Amino acid sequence: MIIKKFIAITGIIHCEAGLRIGGTKEGIVEPGGSENTIIRHPITLLPYILGSSIKGKMRSLLESDASSGAQILDDGKPCKCGRCLVCKVFGSHGMSNKEITRILVRDCSITPESESVLRTAQEERGINFAEIKSENIINRKTGTAADKGLRTQERVPAGTEFNMNITIKLFKDDDEDNILKIVNKGIDLLQKDYLGSSGSRGYGKIKINNLEIREIN
Amino acid sequence: MKTFRLKIRPHSSFLTPWQADTIFGSLCWILAWREGTDALTKFLQEYKNGNPAFVLSDGFPCDLFPTPLHISLRKSKGDNIEEYKRTKELKKVSWLSPEVFESVRRGAIEIGATDAYKAIKTYTTLHSSINRITGTTGDEGSLFELEEFAIESRELKADTLSIYIKIKDGWEERVESLFKDLSLIGYGKKRSVGKGSFEIVGALEPYNKFDNFGEANGFVTISNFVPAKDDPTDGFYKTMVKYGKLGGEYTFNGNPFKKPIIMLTVGSIFYVKGDNKPFYGRMVEGVSPAKPEVVHYGYAFSVPIKIDI
Ligand SMILES: [Zn+2]
């Protein structure tokens, strides 16, 4: 296989709702803080969006889309056919019919503007680059908040922006149009769905602004 | 061969340590993807012949260097508790500033515990995959842990890695373009989700601080390596077992693993009679039962040193 070219897709991810991407096992728990922390860069402690969260979500949305030709397996695991466009672009799981992954989704760093807004909020209100959201678990029988039902979760506040950075590598015999089409579709579906957790409760709605697709040479 | 330094800035944590043999393997795949497998075969033949186009060091945080082993292996004087503590402290340490590395290279064997840095942070992250039917994560068995590495940029006040490269005349541009492509593809495990993502800072810069000097009587390796038949054997070394993997399309041939390879680690030192060579070691053949043409990079990036013990 011979590489034909690289294509860069960049954009700004704008969080229209609070975004929650779970933190590390060793996540820093501040005294009195939330036990469910978001992921933070280990050194700068700034929140970011994992490349794997975006890639995984895009892939699962595309697989559920009837036109992709991907197979939804009974165990709910990713398609491993190795022939459909999803496998071709996103790489295939399982042992046979493997494809080289064409897409590279980098971790999305917070934009300098959002970092400065959240830094100010930290100084003024003491929030640690995230809001803490409390939720009650309602007891289905009594309709009241269950005992110990209160839980707290960290979210990146709505309005926060991150830099999205995707690279596609295309080999000589690749169908460039279709590959770009499916990646675009994935980006589109992502904006109709949600990122991170608790999407059914309104978390993780995003919009991608300044979307730009260009060849790298 | 001339020595150059290439600085890179990681954009994320990485899962695969920046070791010369792994970097070399990644560059080989790029060469094959750019120029075809015949070009790669030709390229590797020269390595097998002992005539490499370039020799790589590991990637080192910022300007730091690995501690030569005779420093970290020095025995304590037994009854002296302070000395014992210091030695113990030094054993944990792996990075020296350029100044201290240079003085060790010139024969110094006494270094203070504060001369050494902790430069790489290791931590564990938890990941999960999305169930295609329920659309949620967190199924039993879908969670997995990854060990990740990041540069201790706060303590070092820097966030780059330096890779040293000895390059045969005329190969400079090709080396640069291979690394440029690597920066587009990403390095190591999980690169499709941005791990090992990096940018190149500046360009290849000539580097002359590893020059030979009259009193040098040995070398310290700044890459893991596999000794060649005629390489020196008298020195201080540690071994590691490298569990290599095939890359690119070869990942999918049914058995992506190489046979385990014993390598001498970064920081190993050897006495040399006569002149220091720019590199030691060799390519290891016959490492993949499935793909007999596969070789493993085992050259040592040697730096002249005066071993004064
Ligand atoms: Zn498939």
Coordinates of C-alpha atoms in Angstrom, one line a residue, chain A residues 57-204:
Chain A
K57 CA -18.8 7.8 19.3
M58 CA -18.5 8.6 15.7
R59 CA -17.9 5.0 14.9
S60 CA -20.8 3.7 16.9
L61 CA -23.2 6.2 15.4
L62 CA -22.0 5.4 11.9
E63 CA -22.4 1.7 12.5
S64 CA -26.0 2.2 13.6
D65 CA -26.7 4.1 10.4
A66 CA -28.2 1.7 7.9
S67 CA -26.3 3.1 5.0
S68 CA -22.9 2.3 6.4
G69 CA -23.1 -1.4 5.6
A70 CA -21.6 -2.2 9.0
Q71 CA -22.8 -5.2 10.9
I72 CA -24.4 -4.7 14.3
L73 CA -23.3 -7.7 16.3
D74 CA -25.5 -9.3 19.0
D75 CA -22.9 -8.6 21.7
G76 CA -23.0 -4.8 20.9
K77 CA -19.3 -4.8 20.0
P78 CA -17.8 -2.9 17.0
C79 CA -18.2 -4.3 13.5
K80 CA -15.4 -6.7 12.6
C81 CA -16.3 -7.4 9.0
G82 CA -13.2 -5.7 7.7
R83 CA -15.0 -4.8 4.4
C84 CA -17.4 -2.0 5.1
L85 CA -16.4 1.6 4.9
V86 CA -16.5 2.0 8.7
C87 CA -14.0 -0.8 9.2
K88 CA -11.9 0.7 6.4
V89 CA -11.7 4.2 8.0
F90 CA -11.9 3.4 11.7
G91 CA -9.9 0.1 11.7
S92 CA -11.3 -3.3 12.3
H93 CA -11.6 -5.3 15.4
G94 CA -11.3 -9.0 15.7
M95 CA -8.8 -11.3 14.2
S96 CA -9.4 -11.5 10.4
N97 CA -10.0 -9.1 7.5
K98 CA -8.2 -6.3 9.2
E99 CA -7.8 -2.9 7.7
I100 CA -5.3 -0.2 8.5
T101 CA -7.0 2.6 10.4
R102 CA -7.2 5.7 8.2
I103 CA -8.5 8.1 10.8
L104 CA -6.5 9.7 13.6
V105 CA -8.6 11.7 16.1
R106 CA -6.3 13.7 18.4
D107 CA -7.2 14.7 22.0
C108 CA -9.0 18.0 21.9
S109 CA -7.4 20.7 24.0
I110 CA -9.4 23.5 25.5
T111 CA -9.1 26.8 23.4
P112 CA -7.1 29.6 25.0
E113 CA -10.2 31.7 25.2
S114 CA -12.2 29.1 27.1
E115 CA -9.2 28.5 29.3
S116 CA -9.0 32.1 30.2
V117 CA -12.8 32.3 30.9
L118 CA -12.6 29.3 33.2
R119 CA -9.5 30.6 34.9
T120 CA -11.4 33.8 35.7
A121 CA -14.3 31.8 37.0
Q122 CA -11.9 29.8 39.1
E123 CA -10.5 33.0 40.7
E124 CA -13.9 34.5 41.2
R125 CA -16.0 31.5 42.2
G126 CA -13.5 28.8 43.0
I127 CA -14.7 26.4 40.3
N128 CA -12.0 24.0 39.1
F129 CA -12.5 24.3 35.3
A130 CA -15.8 22.4 35.8
E131 CA -19.2 22.8 37.3
I132 CA -20.5 20.4 39.8
K133 CA -23.9 19.1 39.1
S134 CA -26.0 17.5 41.8
E135 CA -28.7 15.0 40.8
N136 CA -31.3 13.2 42.7
I137 CA -32.2 9.7 42.0
I138 CA -36.0 9.5 42.3
N139 CA -37.5 6.6 44.1
R140 CA -40.0 5.2 41.5
K141 CA -42.5 4.1 44.2
T142 CA -42.6 7.1 46.4
G143 CA -41.8 9.7 43.9
T144 CA -39.3 11.3 46.3
A145 CA -35.6 11.5 46.2
A146 CA -34.2 8.2 47.3
D147 CA -32.1 7.8 50.4
K148 CA -28.5 8.6 49.5
G149 CA -29.9 9.5 46.1
L150 CA -28.0 12.7 45.8
R151 CA -24.9 12.3 43.6
T152 CA -22.6 14.9 42.2
Q153 CA -20.9 15.0 38.9
E154 CA -18.4 17.3 37.3
R155 CA -19.1 18.7 33.9
V156 CA -17.3 21.1 31.7
P157 CA -19.7 24.1 31.6
A158 CA -21.8 24.9 28.5
G159 CA -20.1 27.4 26.3
T160 CA -16.6 25.8 26.7
E161 CA -14.8 25.3 23.4
F162 CA -12.2 22.7 22.4
N163 CA -9.9 22.4 19.3
M164 CA -10.9 19.4 17.2
N165 CA -8.1 17.9 15.1
I166 CA -8.5 14.9 12.8
T167 CA -6.1 13.5 10.2
I168 CA -7.1 11.1 7.5
K169 CA -4.4 9.1 5.7
L170 CA -5.4 8.0 2.2
F171 CA -3.8 5.1 0.3
K172 CA -3.4 5.0 -3.4
D173 CA -6.4 2.8 -4.1
D174 CA -8.7 4.4 -1.5
D175 CA -12.0 5.9 -2.6
E176 CA -11.3 9.4 -1.4
D177 CA -14.8 10.8 -1.9
N178 CA -16.5 8.0 0.0
I179 CA -14.0 8.1 2.9
L180 CA -14.4 11.8 3.3
K181 CA -18.2 11.5 3.0
I182 CA -18.3 8.9 5.8
V183 CA -16.1 11.0 8.1
N184 CA -18.3 14.1 7.4
K185 CA -21.4 12.0 8.2
G186 CA -19.8 10.9 11.5
I187 CA -19.2 14.6 12.4
D188 CA -22.7 15.4 11.5
L189 CA -24.2 12.5 13.5
L190 CA -22.0 13.6 16.4
Q191 CA -23.7 17.0 16.5
K192 CA -27.2 15.4 16.4
D193 CA -26.3 13.0 19.2
Y194 CA -24.1 13.7 22.2
L195 CA -20.6 13.3 23.5
G196 CA -19.6 11.8 26.8
S197 CA -22.1 10.5 29.3
S198 CA -25.6 11.2 30.4
G199 CA -26.8 12.3 26.9
S200 CA -30.3 11.2 27.7
R201 CA -30.3 13.8 30.5
G202 CA -29.2 16.6 28.1
Y203 CA -25.5 16.4 28.6
G204 CA -22.9 16.5 25.9

